PDB file of C-alpha atoms in Angstrom:
ATOM      1  CA  MET S   1     -33.448  28.755  -7.617  1.00  0.00           C
ATOM      2  CA  SER S   2     -34.070  27.958 -11.210  1.00  0.00           C
ATOM      3  CA  VAL S   3     -33.156  29.348 -14.603  1.00  0.00           C
ATOM      4  CA  SER S   4     -36.386  31.335 -14.714  1.00  0.00           C
ATOM      5  CA  ASP S   5     -35.088  33.411 -11.757  1.00  0.00           C
ATOM      6  CA  VAL S   6     -32.445  35.033 -13.949  1.00  0.00           C
ATOM      7  CA  LYS S   7     -35.005  36.366 -16.391  1.00  0.00           C
ATOM      8  CA  THR S   8     -36.019  40.014 -16.129  1.00  0.00           C
ATOM      9  CA  PRO S   9     -39.760  40.828 -15.950  1.00  0.00           C
ATOM     10  CA  SER S  10     -39.699  41.369 -19.707  1.00  0.00           C
ATOM     11  CA  GLY S  11     -38.588  37.751 -20.177  1.00  0.00           C
ATOM     12  CA  LYS S  12     -34.986  38.496 -21.216  1.00  0.00           C
ATOM     13  CA  LEU S  13     -32.042  36.752 -19.580  1.00  0.00           C
ATOM     14  CA  ASP S  14     -30.178  38.877 -17.073  1.00  0.00           C
ATOM     15  CA  MET S  15     -26.576  38.447 -18.225  1.00  0.00           C
ATOM     16  CA  ASN S  16     -24.965  39.888 -15.113  1.00  0.00           C
ATOM     17  CA  GLU S  17     -26.979  37.678 -12.829  1.00  0.00           C
ATOM     18  CA  LEU S  18     -26.103  34.680 -14.976  1.00  0.00           C
ATOM     19  CA  LEU S  19     -22.363  35.419 -14.936  1.00  0.00           C
ATOM     20  CA  GLU S  20     -22.431  35.935 -11.222  1.00  0.00           C
ATOM     21  CA  ARG S  21     -24.049  32.577 -10.689  1.00  0.00           C
ATOM     22  CA  LEU S  22     -21.646  30.930 -13.070  1.00  0.00           C
ATOM     23  CA  SER S  23     -18.698  32.180 -11.058  1.00  0.00           C
ATOM     24  CA  THR S  24     -20.353  30.911  -7.852  1.00  0.00           C
ATOM     25  CA  VAL S  25     -20.758  27.494  -9.424  1.00  0.00           C
ATOM     26  CA  GLU S  26     -17.145  27.542 -10.611  1.00  0.00           C
ATOM     27  CA  GLN S  27     -15.958  28.401  -7.117  1.00  0.00           C
ATOM     28  CA  ARG S  28     -18.023  25.642  -5.568  1.00  0.00           C
ATOM     29  CA  LEU S  29     -16.754  23.139  -8.112  1.00  0.00           C
ATOM     30  CA  GLU S  30     -13.198  24.132  -7.338  1.00  0.00           C
ATOM     31  CA  ASN S  31     -13.802  23.673  -3.605  1.00  0.00           C
ATOM     32  CA  LEU S  32     -15.367  20.305  -4.278  1.00  0.00           C
ATOM     33  CA  GLU S  33     -12.410  19.187  -6.382  1.00  0.00           C
ATOM     34  CA  GLU S  34      -9.996  20.253  -3.680  1.00  0.00           C
ATOM     35  CA  SER S  35     -11.829  18.177  -1.090  1.00  0.00           C
ATOM     36  CA  GLN S  36     -11.722  15.026  -3.200  1.00  0.00           C
ATOM     37  CA  PRO S  37      -9.494  12.324  -1.684  1.00  0.00           C
ATOM     38  CA  ASP S  38      -6.158  11.568  -3.338  1.00  0.00           C
ATOM     39  CA  ASP S  39      -5.009   8.198  -4.642  1.00  0.00           C
ATOM     40  CA  MET S  40      -3.628   7.410  -1.248  1.00  0.00           C
ATOM     41  CA  VAL S  41      -3.825   4.750   1.450  1.00  0.00           C
ATOM     42  CA  ALA S  42      -3.176   5.629   5.090  1.00  0.00           C
ATOM     43  CA  MET S  43      -2.549   3.025   7.750  1.00  0.00           C
ATOM     44  CA  ILE S  44      -2.073   2.996  11.489  1.00  0.00           C
ATOM     45  CA  VAL S  45       0.014   0.011  12.513  1.00  0.00           C
ATOM     46  CA  PHE S  46      -0.781  -0.330  16.208  1.00  0.00           C
ATOM     47  CA  SER S  47      -0.194  -4.066  16.483  1.00  0.00           C
ATOM     48  CA  GLY S  48       3.183  -5.707  16.859  1.00  0.00           C
ATOM     49  CA  ASP S  49       1.864  -9.145  15.888  1.00  0.00           C
ATOM     50  CA  LEU S  50       3.713 -10.724  12.994  1.00  0.00           C
ATOM     51  CA  ASP S  51       0.549 -11.873  11.214  1.00  0.00           C
ATOM     52  CA  ARG S  52      -1.160  -8.499  11.440  1.00  0.00           C
ATOM     53  CA  VAL S  53       1.962  -6.605  10.432  1.00  0.00           C
ATOM     54  CA  LEU S  54       2.367  -8.914   7.455  1.00  0.00           C
ATOM     55  CA  ALA S  55      -1.156  -8.062   6.338  1.00  0.00           C
ATOM     56  CA  ALA S  56      -0.288  -4.366   6.660  1.00  0.00           C
ATOM     57  CA  PHE S  57       2.797  -4.744   4.464  1.00  0.00           C
ATOM     58  CA  VAL S  58       1.067  -6.868   1.843  1.00  0.00           C
ATOM     59  CA  ILE S  59      -1.534  -4.119   1.500  1.00  0.00           C
ATOM     60  CA  ALA S  60       1.111  -1.380   1.572  1.00  0.00           C
ATOM     61  CA  THR S  61       3.302  -2.918  -1.135  1.00  0.00           C
ATOM     62  CA  GLY S  62       0.275  -3.920  -3.213  1.00  0.00           C
ATOM     63  CA  ALA S  63      -1.210  -0.437  -3.017  1.00  0.00           C
ATOM     64  CA  ALA S  64       2.128   1.159  -3.886  1.00  0.00           C
ATOM     65  CA  ALA S  65       2.407  -1.147  -6.897  1.00  0.00           C
ATOM     66  CA  LEU S  66      -1.031  -0.027  -8.006  1.00  0.00           C
ATOM     67  CA  GLY S  67       0.230   3.536  -8.052  1.00  0.00           C
ATOM     68  CA  GLN S  68      -1.226   4.648  -4.726  1.00  0.00           C
ATOM     69  CA  GLU S  69       0.668   6.850  -2.340  1.00  0.00           C
ATOM     70  CA  VAL S  70       1.024   4.929   0.938  1.00  0.00           C
ATOM     71  CA  SER S  71       1.545   6.322   4.411  1.00  0.00           C
ATOM     72  CA  MET S  72       2.101   4.054   7.431  1.00  0.00           C
ATOM     73  CA  PHE S  73       1.978   5.396  10.955  1.00  0.00           C
ATOM     74  CA  PHE S  74       3.543   3.069  13.550  1.00  0.00           C
ATOM     75  CA  THR S  75       2.429   3.436  17.123  1.00  0.00           C
ATOM     76  CA  PHE S  76       2.631   1.460  20.400  1.00  0.00           C
ATOM     77  CA  TRP S  77       3.391  -2.225  19.707  1.00  0.00           C
ATOM     78  CA  GLY S  78       3.718  -1.424  16.026  1.00  0.00           C
ATOM     79  CA  LEU S  79       6.991   0.369  16.817  1.00  0.00           C
ATOM     80  CA  GLY S  80       8.539  -3.057  17.409  1.00  0.00           C
ATOM     81  CA  VAL S  81       8.461  -3.563  13.639  1.00  0.00           C
ATOM     82  CA  LEU S  82      10.822  -0.633  13.142  1.00  0.00           C
ATOM     83  CA  LYS S  83      13.309  -1.563  15.853  1.00  0.00           C
ATOM     84  CA  LYS S  84      16.766  -2.755  14.921  1.00  0.00           C
ATOM     85  CA  GLU S  85      18.078  -3.321  18.465  1.00  0.00           C
ATOM     86  CA  SER S  86      17.321  -2.796  22.132  1.00  0.00           C
ATOM     87  CA  ASN S  87      19.416  -0.442  24.234  1.00  0.00           C
ATOM     88  CA  LEU S  88      19.187  -0.344  27.986  1.00  0.00           C
ATOM     89  CA  ALA S  89      21.616   2.513  28.635  1.00  0.00           C
ATOM     90  CA  GLY S  90      20.050   5.702  29.910  1.00  0.00           C
ATOM     91  CA  LYS S  91      16.655   4.145  30.572  1.00  0.00           C
ATOM     92  CA  GLY S  92      14.560   4.086  33.738  1.00  0.00           C
ATOM     93  CA  LEU S  93      13.468   0.861  35.450  1.00  0.00           C
ATOM     94  CA  PHE S  94      10.116   0.530  33.698  1.00  0.00           C
ATOM     95  CA  GLU S  95      11.659   1.456  30.358  1.00  0.00           C
ATOM     96  CA  LYS S  96      14.314  -1.199  30.843  1.00  0.00           C
ATOM     97  CA  MET S  97      11.655  -3.779  31.718  1.00  0.00           C
ATOM     98  CA  MET S  98       9.696  -2.773  28.647  1.00  0.00           C
ATOM     99  CA  SER S  99      12.814  -3.138  26.491  1.00  0.00           C
ATOM    100  CA  VAL S 100      13.688  -6.556  27.848  1.00  0.00           C
ATOM    101  CA  MET S 101      10.168  -7.887  27.395  1.00  0.00           C
ATOM    102  CA  SER S 102       9.563  -6.422  23.923  1.00  0.00           C
ATOM    103  CA  PRO S 103      10.848  -7.733  20.606  1.00  0.00           C
ATOM    104  CA  SER S 104      14.208  -6.155  19.799  1.00  0.00           C
ATOM    105  CA  ASN S 105      13.582  -6.238  16.036  1.00  0.00           C
ATOM    106  CA  SER S 106      11.045  -7.400  13.463  1.00  0.00           C
ATOM    107  CA  THR S 107      12.327 -10.981  13.432  1.00  0.00           C
ATOM    108  CA  GLN S 108      11.313 -11.333  17.089  1.00  0.00           C
ATOM    109  CA  LEU S 109       7.636 -10.424  16.612  1.00  0.00           C
ATOM    110  CA  PRO S 110       5.121 -12.906  18.027  1.00  0.00           C
ATOM    111  CA  VAL S 111       1.971 -14.126  16.258  1.00  0.00           C
ATOM    112  CA  SER S 112      -1.467 -13.060  17.503  1.00  0.00           C
ATOM    113  CA  LYS S 113      -2.623 -16.633  18.048  1.00  0.00           C
ATOM    114  CA  MET S 114      -0.798 -19.849  18.966  1.00  0.00           C
ATOM    115  CA  ASN S 115       2.478 -18.089  19.617  1.00  0.00           C
ATOM    116  CA  TYR S 116       3.659 -20.515  22.328  1.00  0.00           C
ATOM    117  CA  PHE S 117       6.687 -18.443  23.323  1.00  0.00           C
ATOM    118  CA  GLY S 118       7.720 -17.811  19.741  1.00  0.00           C
ATOM    119  CA  VAL S 119       7.377 -21.329  18.361  1.00  0.00           C
ATOM    120  CA  GLY S 120       4.191 -20.307  16.530  1.00  0.00           C
ATOM    121  CA  ALA S 121       5.925 -17.340  14.914  1.00  0.00           C
ATOM    122  CA  LYS S 122       8.830 -19.533  13.750  1.00  0.00           C
ATOM    123  CA  MET S 123       6.363 -22.039  12.352  1.00  0.00           C
ATOM    124  CA  LEU S 124       4.443 -19.353  10.454  1.00  0.00           C
ATOM    125  CA  ARG S 125       7.676 -18.002   8.985  1.00  0.00           C
ATOM    126  CA  GLN S 126       8.666 -21.485   7.831  1.00  0.00           C
ATOM    127  CA  MET S 127       5.223 -22.090   6.325  1.00  0.00           C
ATOM    128  CA  MET S 128       5.428 -18.783   4.467  1.00  0.00           C
ATOM    129  CA  LYS S 129       8.832 -19.760   3.135  1.00  0.00           C
ATOM    130  CA  ASP S 130       7.510 -23.155   2.019  1.00  0.00           C
ATOM    131  CA  ASN S 131       4.743 -21.344   0.138  1.00  0.00           C
ATOM    132  CA  ASN S 132       7.100 -18.855  -1.473  1.00  0.00           C
ATOM    133  CA  VAL S 133       5.611 -15.889   0.351  1.00  0.00           C
ATOM    134  CA  SER S 134       8.112 -13.086   0.919  1.00  0.00           C
ATOM    135  CA  SER S 135       9.260 -12.638   4.503  1.00  0.00           C
ATOM    136  CA  LEU S 136       8.254  -9.608   6.535  1.00  0.00           C
ATOM    137  CA  GLU S 137      11.767  -8.181   6.247  1.00  0.00           C
ATOM    138  CA  GLU S 138      11.721  -8.532   2.453  1.00  0.00           C
ATOM    139  CA  MET S 139       8.375  -6.777   2.353  1.00  0.00           C
ATOM    140  CA  ILE S 140       9.604  -3.926   4.541  1.00  0.00           C
ATOM    141  CA  ASP S 141      12.562  -3.401   2.178  1.00  0.00           C
ATOM    142  CA  LEU S 142      10.227  -3.603  -0.789  1.00  0.00           C
ATOM    143  CA  ALA S 143       7.870  -1.060   0.755  1.00  0.00           C
ATOM    144  CA  ARG S 144      10.776   1.368   1.172  1.00  0.00           C
ATOM    145  CA  GLU S 145      11.881   0.761  -2.375  1.00  0.00           C
ATOM    146  CA  LEU S 146       8.353   1.519  -3.596  1.00  0.00           C
ATOM    147  CA  GLY S 147       8.348   4.818  -1.708  1.00  0.00           C
ATOM    148  CA  VAL S 148       5.990   3.891   1.132  1.00  0.00           C
ATOM    149  CA  LYS S 149       6.182   6.586   3.796  1.00  0.00           C
ATOM    150  CA  MET S 150       6.778   5.320   7.330  1.00  0.00           C
ATOM    151  CA  MET S 151       6.231   7.466  10.375  1.00  0.00           C
ATOM    152  CA  ALA S 152       7.041   6.594  13.981  1.00  0.00           C
ATOM    153  CA  CYS S 153       4.728   7.962  16.658  1.00  0.00           C
ATOM    154  CA  GLU S 154       6.743  10.334  18.809  1.00  0.00           C
ATOM    155  CA  MET S 155       4.387  10.029  21.771  1.00  0.00           C
ATOM    156  CA  SER S 156       4.479   6.232  21.985  1.00  0.00           C
ATOM    157  CA  LYS S 157       8.263   6.333  21.542  1.00  0.00           C
ATOM    158  CA  ASP S 158       8.460   8.534  24.634  1.00  0.00           C
ATOM    159  CA  VAL S 159       5.949   6.493  26.636  1.00  0.00           C
ATOM    160  CA  MET S 160       7.653   3.196  25.864  1.00  0.00           C
ATOM    161  CA  GLY S 161      11.120   4.642  26.255  1.00  0.00           C
ATOM    162  CA  ILE S 162      12.196   3.776  22.719  1.00  0.00           C
ATOM    163  CA  GLN S 163      15.182   5.817  21.558  1.00  0.00           C
ATOM    164  CA  ASP S 164      15.820   6.944  18.010  1.00  0.00           C
ATOM    165  CA  GLU S 165      19.001   4.845  17.927  1.00  0.00           C
ATOM    166  CA  GLU S 166      16.930   1.709  18.489  1.00  0.00           C
ATOM    167  CA  LEU S 167      14.903   2.305  15.329  1.00  0.00           C
ATOM    168  CA  VAL S 168      15.846   1.745  11.718  1.00  0.00           C
ATOM    169  CA  GLY S 169      16.750   4.788   9.646  1.00  0.00           C
ATOM    170  CA  GLY S 170      14.653   6.686   7.152  1.00  0.00           C
ATOM    171  CA  LEU S 171      11.677   7.226   9.442  1.00  0.00           C
ATOM    172  CA  GLU S 172       9.785  10.408  10.061  1.00  0.00           C
ATOM    173  CA  SER S 173       8.948  11.155  13.671  1.00  0.00           C
ATOM    174  CA  ALA S 174       5.440  12.483  13.834  1.00  0.00           C
ATOM    175  CA  GLY S 175       2.284  12.956  15.833  1.00  0.00           C
ATOM    176  CA  VAL S 176      -1.421  12.607  15.330  1.00  0.00           C
ATOM    177  CA  ALA S 177      -1.771  15.736  13.212  1.00  0.00           C
ATOM    178  CA  ALA S 178       0.818  14.462  10.743  1.00  0.00           C
ATOM    179  CA  PHE S 179      -1.056  11.196  10.442  1.00  0.00           C
ATOM    180  CA  LEU S 180      -4.403  12.960  10.057  1.00  0.00           C
ATOM    181  CA  GLY S 181      -2.905  15.185   7.393  1.00  0.00           C
ATOM    182  CA  ASP S 182      -2.384  12.052   5.308  1.00  0.00           C
ATOM    183  CA  SER S 183      -5.443  10.189   6.502  1.00  0.00           C
ATOM    184  CA  LEU S 184      -7.910  12.959   5.689  1.00  0.00           C
ATOM    185  CA  ARG S 185      -6.849  13.061   2.066  1.00  0.00           C
ATOM    186  CA  SER S 186      -6.703   9.291   1.659  1.00  0.00           C
ATOM    187  CA  ARG S 187      -9.327   7.176  -0.008  1.00  0.00           C
ATOM    188  CA  THR S 188      -8.595   4.237   2.240  1.00  0.00           C
ATOM    189  CA  ASN S 189      -7.782   4.275   5.944  1.00  0.00           C
ATOM    190  CA  LEU S 190      -6.838   1.189   7.912  1.00  0.00           C
ATOM    191  CA  PHE S 191      -6.148   0.539  11.573  1.00  0.00           C
ATOM    192  CA  ILE S 192      -4.138  -2.608  12.066  1.00  0.00           C
TER     193      ILE S 192
ATOM    194  CA  MET R   1      -5.911 -15.076 -27.396  1.00  0.00           C
ATOM    195  CA  ASN R   2      -2.580 -16.186 -28.788  1.00  0.00           C
ATOM    196  CA  GLU R   3      -2.508 -13.212 -31.112  1.00  0.00           C
ATOM    197  CA  VAL R   4      -1.720 -10.710 -28.336  1.00  0.00           C
ATOM    198  CA  HIS R   5       1.598  -9.163 -29.274  1.00  0.00           C
ATOM    199  CA  TYR R   6       4.036  -8.475 -26.460  1.00  0.00           C
ATOM    200  CA  ASP R   7       7.460  -6.840 -26.175  1.00  0.00           C
ATOM    201  CA  GLU R   8       8.766  -8.185 -22.894  1.00  0.00           C
ATOM    202  CA  THR R   9       8.117 -11.133 -20.616  1.00  0.00           C
ATOM    203  CA  LEU R  10       8.259 -11.215 -16.837  1.00  0.00           C
ATOM    204  CA  ASP R  11       8.450 -14.594 -15.146  1.00  0.00           C
ATOM    205  CA  THR R  12       6.903 -14.613 -11.674  1.00  0.00           C
ATOM    206  CA  LYS R  13       6.476 -18.373 -11.397  1.00  0.00           C
ATOM    207  CA  GLY R  14       6.376 -19.534  -7.789  1.00  0.00           C
ATOM    208  CA  LEU R  15       5.869 -16.063  -6.387  1.00  0.00           C
ATOM    209  CA  ASN R  16       2.826 -15.264  -4.313  1.00  0.00           C
ATOM    210  CA  CYS R  17       0.742 -12.205  -3.524  1.00  0.00           C
ATOM    211  CA  PRO R  18       1.666  -9.370  -3.732  1.00  0.00           C
ATOM    212  CA  MET R  19       4.876 -10.115  -5.649  1.00  0.00           C
ATOM    213  CA  PRO R  20       3.520 -10.685  -9.204  1.00  0.00           C
ATOM    214  CA  VAL R  21       1.876  -7.260  -9.223  1.00  0.00           C
ATOM    215  CA  VAL R  22       4.805  -5.572  -7.455  1.00  0.00           C
ATOM    216  CA  LYS R  23       7.363  -7.029  -9.894  1.00  0.00           C
ATOM    217  CA  ALA R  24       5.145  -6.201 -12.857  1.00  0.00           C
ATOM    218  CA  ARG R  25       4.892  -2.642 -11.627  1.00  0.00           C
ATOM    219  CA  LYS R  26       8.673  -2.324 -11.509  1.00  0.00           C
ATOM    220  CA  LYS R  27       9.057  -3.863 -14.941  1.00  0.00           C
ATOM    221  CA  ILE R  28       6.388  -1.598 -16.447  1.00  0.00           C
ATOM    222  CA  GLY R  29       8.513   1.315 -15.269  1.00  0.00           C
ATOM    223  CA  GLU R  30      11.314   0.186 -17.583  1.00  0.00           C
ATOM    224  CA  LEU R  31       9.060  -0.051 -20.629  1.00  0.00           C
ATOM    225  CA  THR R  32       8.238   2.747 -23.017  1.00  0.00           C
ATOM    226  CA  GLU R  33       4.744   3.987 -23.743  1.00  0.00           C
ATOM    227  CA  GLY R  34       2.727   1.583 -25.869  1.00  0.00           C
ATOM    228  CA  GLN R  35       4.864  -1.468 -25.124  1.00  0.00           C
ATOM    229  CA  VAL R  36       3.209  -4.638 -23.873  1.00  0.00           C
ATOM    230  CA  LEU R  37       4.442  -6.776 -20.993  1.00  0.00           C
ATOM    231  CA  ARG R  38       3.553 -10.436 -20.687  1.00  0.00           C
ATOM    232  CA  ILE R  39       3.549 -11.713 -17.108  1.00  0.00           C
ATOM    233  CA  ILE R  40       3.707 -15.424 -16.353  1.00  0.00           C
ATOM    234  CA  SER R  41       2.387 -16.381 -12.942  1.00  0.00           C
ATOM    235  CA  THR R  42       1.497 -19.496 -10.978  1.00  0.00           C
ATOM    236  CA  ASP R  43      -0.515 -17.525  -8.410  1.00  0.00           C
ATOM    237  CA  ARG R  44      -4.213 -18.168  -8.982  1.00  0.00           C
ATOM    238  CA  GLY R  45      -5.075 -14.898  -7.261  1.00  0.00           C
ATOM    239  CA  SER R  46      -3.081 -13.001  -9.881  1.00  0.00           C
ATOM    240  CA  ILE R  47      -6.027 -13.131 -12.315  1.00  0.00           C
ATOM    241  CA  LYS R  48      -8.160 -10.883 -10.119  1.00  0.00           C
ATOM    242  CA  ASP R  49      -5.103  -8.939  -8.971  1.00  0.00           C
ATOM    243  CA  PHE R  50      -4.222  -7.771 -12.472  1.00  0.00           C
ATOM    244  CA  GLN R  51      -7.870  -6.941 -13.153  1.00  0.00           C
ATOM    245  CA  GLY R  52      -7.877  -4.867  -9.965  1.00  0.00           C
ATOM    246  CA  TRP R  53      -4.707  -3.065 -10.960  1.00  0.00           C
ATOM    247  CA  ALA R  54      -6.098  -2.315 -14.412  1.00  0.00           C
ATOM    248  CA  LYS R  55      -9.210  -0.846 -12.801  1.00  0.00           C
ATOM    249  CA  VAL R  56      -7.330   1.695 -10.660  1.00  0.00           C
ATOM    250  CA  GLY R  57      -4.012   2.008 -12.510  1.00  0.00           C
ATOM    251  CA  LYS R  58      -3.795   5.175 -14.565  1.00  0.00           C
ATOM    252  CA  ASN R  59      -0.938   4.232 -16.863  1.00  0.00           C
ATOM    253  CA  ILE R  60      -1.732   0.656 -17.837  1.00  0.00           C
ATOM    254  CA  GLU R  61      -4.311  -1.330 -19.734  1.00  0.00           C
ATOM    255  CA  LEU R  62      -5.008  -5.031 -19.389  1.00  0.00           C
ATOM    256  CA  LEU R  63      -5.127  -6.349 -22.954  1.00  0.00           C
ATOM    257  CA  GLY R  64      -5.902  -9.932 -22.071  1.00  0.00           C
ATOM    258  CA  GLN R  65      -5.471 -12.884 -19.747  1.00  0.00           C
ATOM    259  CA  GLU R  66      -4.946 -16.513 -20.511  1.00  0.00           C
ATOM    260  CA  THR R  67      -4.620 -19.754 -18.576  1.00  0.00           C
ATOM    261  CA  VAL R  68      -2.341 -22.405 -20.062  1.00  0.00           C
ATOM    262  CA  ASP R  69      -1.247 -25.805 -18.871  1.00  0.00           C
ATOM    263  CA  GLU R  70       2.481 -26.494 -18.647  1.00  0.00           C
ATOM    264  CA  ASP R  71       3.289 -30.069 -17.639  1.00  0.00           C
ATOM    265  CA  GLY R  72       0.316 -30.225 -15.293  1.00  0.00           C
ATOM    266  CA  THR R  73       0.957 -26.782 -13.781  1.00  0.00           C
ATOM    267  CA  GLU R  74      -1.516 -24.031 -14.527  1.00  0.00           C
ATOM    268  CA  LEU R  75       0.152 -20.865 -15.739  1.00  0.00           C
ATOM    269  CA  TYR R  76      -1.681 -17.578 -15.763  1.00  0.00           C
ATOM    270  CA  LEU R  77      -0.621 -15.145 -18.459  1.00  0.00           C
ATOM    271  CA  HIS R  78      -1.404 -11.459 -18.264  1.00  0.00           C
ATOM    272  CA  PHE R  79      -0.821  -8.940 -21.033  1.00  0.00           C
ATOM    273  CA  ILE R  80      -0.410  -5.387 -19.853  1.00  0.00           C
ATOM    274  CA  GLN R  81       0.198  -2.331 -21.976  1.00  0.00           C
ATOM    275  CA  LYS R  82       1.856   0.789 -20.701  1.00  0.00           C
ATOM    276  CA  THR R  83      -0.431   3.566 -21.854  1.00  0.00           C
ATOM    277  CA  SER R  84       1.399   6.611 -20.527  1.00  0.00           C
TER     278      SER R  84
END
């Protein structure tokens, strides 16, 4: 279609046709604007490795500081970051085994390489301290302070037998649709 | 660039990524529109970090950056104006 299509045979502009097209264009523009991503970063934190989780929180706090809305969805091993303690009461055998063998809070997280039964993680923490890098726990507090949204995956909580009482407060329990709701309107999506 | 006028100073010496930007963000929140914040940092990455912030940040403008030597330590100065 071109502008010449809205001319009548006599060569005059057809006003009605023009207005109609204008309103179509306006509608399409509005739809387009609605589908634009927001200033938002969405992250899935799947890993429970200290080094990876640190990267996630550096990005989260940095993005929040830059004025981005940040949404973090913790699932599977990533739930270990949000634990404050391990309870065994009321759990089945496998759930108890899982509890005993998993970190009971963020300070117990292993590193992805050279962990050597936790020595590697302790070493990394010391090296971070020596270099004046904030600890993971400081960054988690900072992220909360900056309004970073944290969601705990309900399904992995059930599978791994993690109870609400074992997790820190201020979390939203959610599923894949809740994450996608944020992810689909985010400019940046990360899986860590 | 010594002529850049500033209203407040934020000292982030010794702090590493992402703290200079995070602290600056908090401080900017306390300022009023039009005021300029000077940030002192020892983090070399902060030069690009503040440029990155200025690129996406909607309420700030990076007026200038400067590297000065203080007793053998390089200090990176950033001047940020709150624009809204």
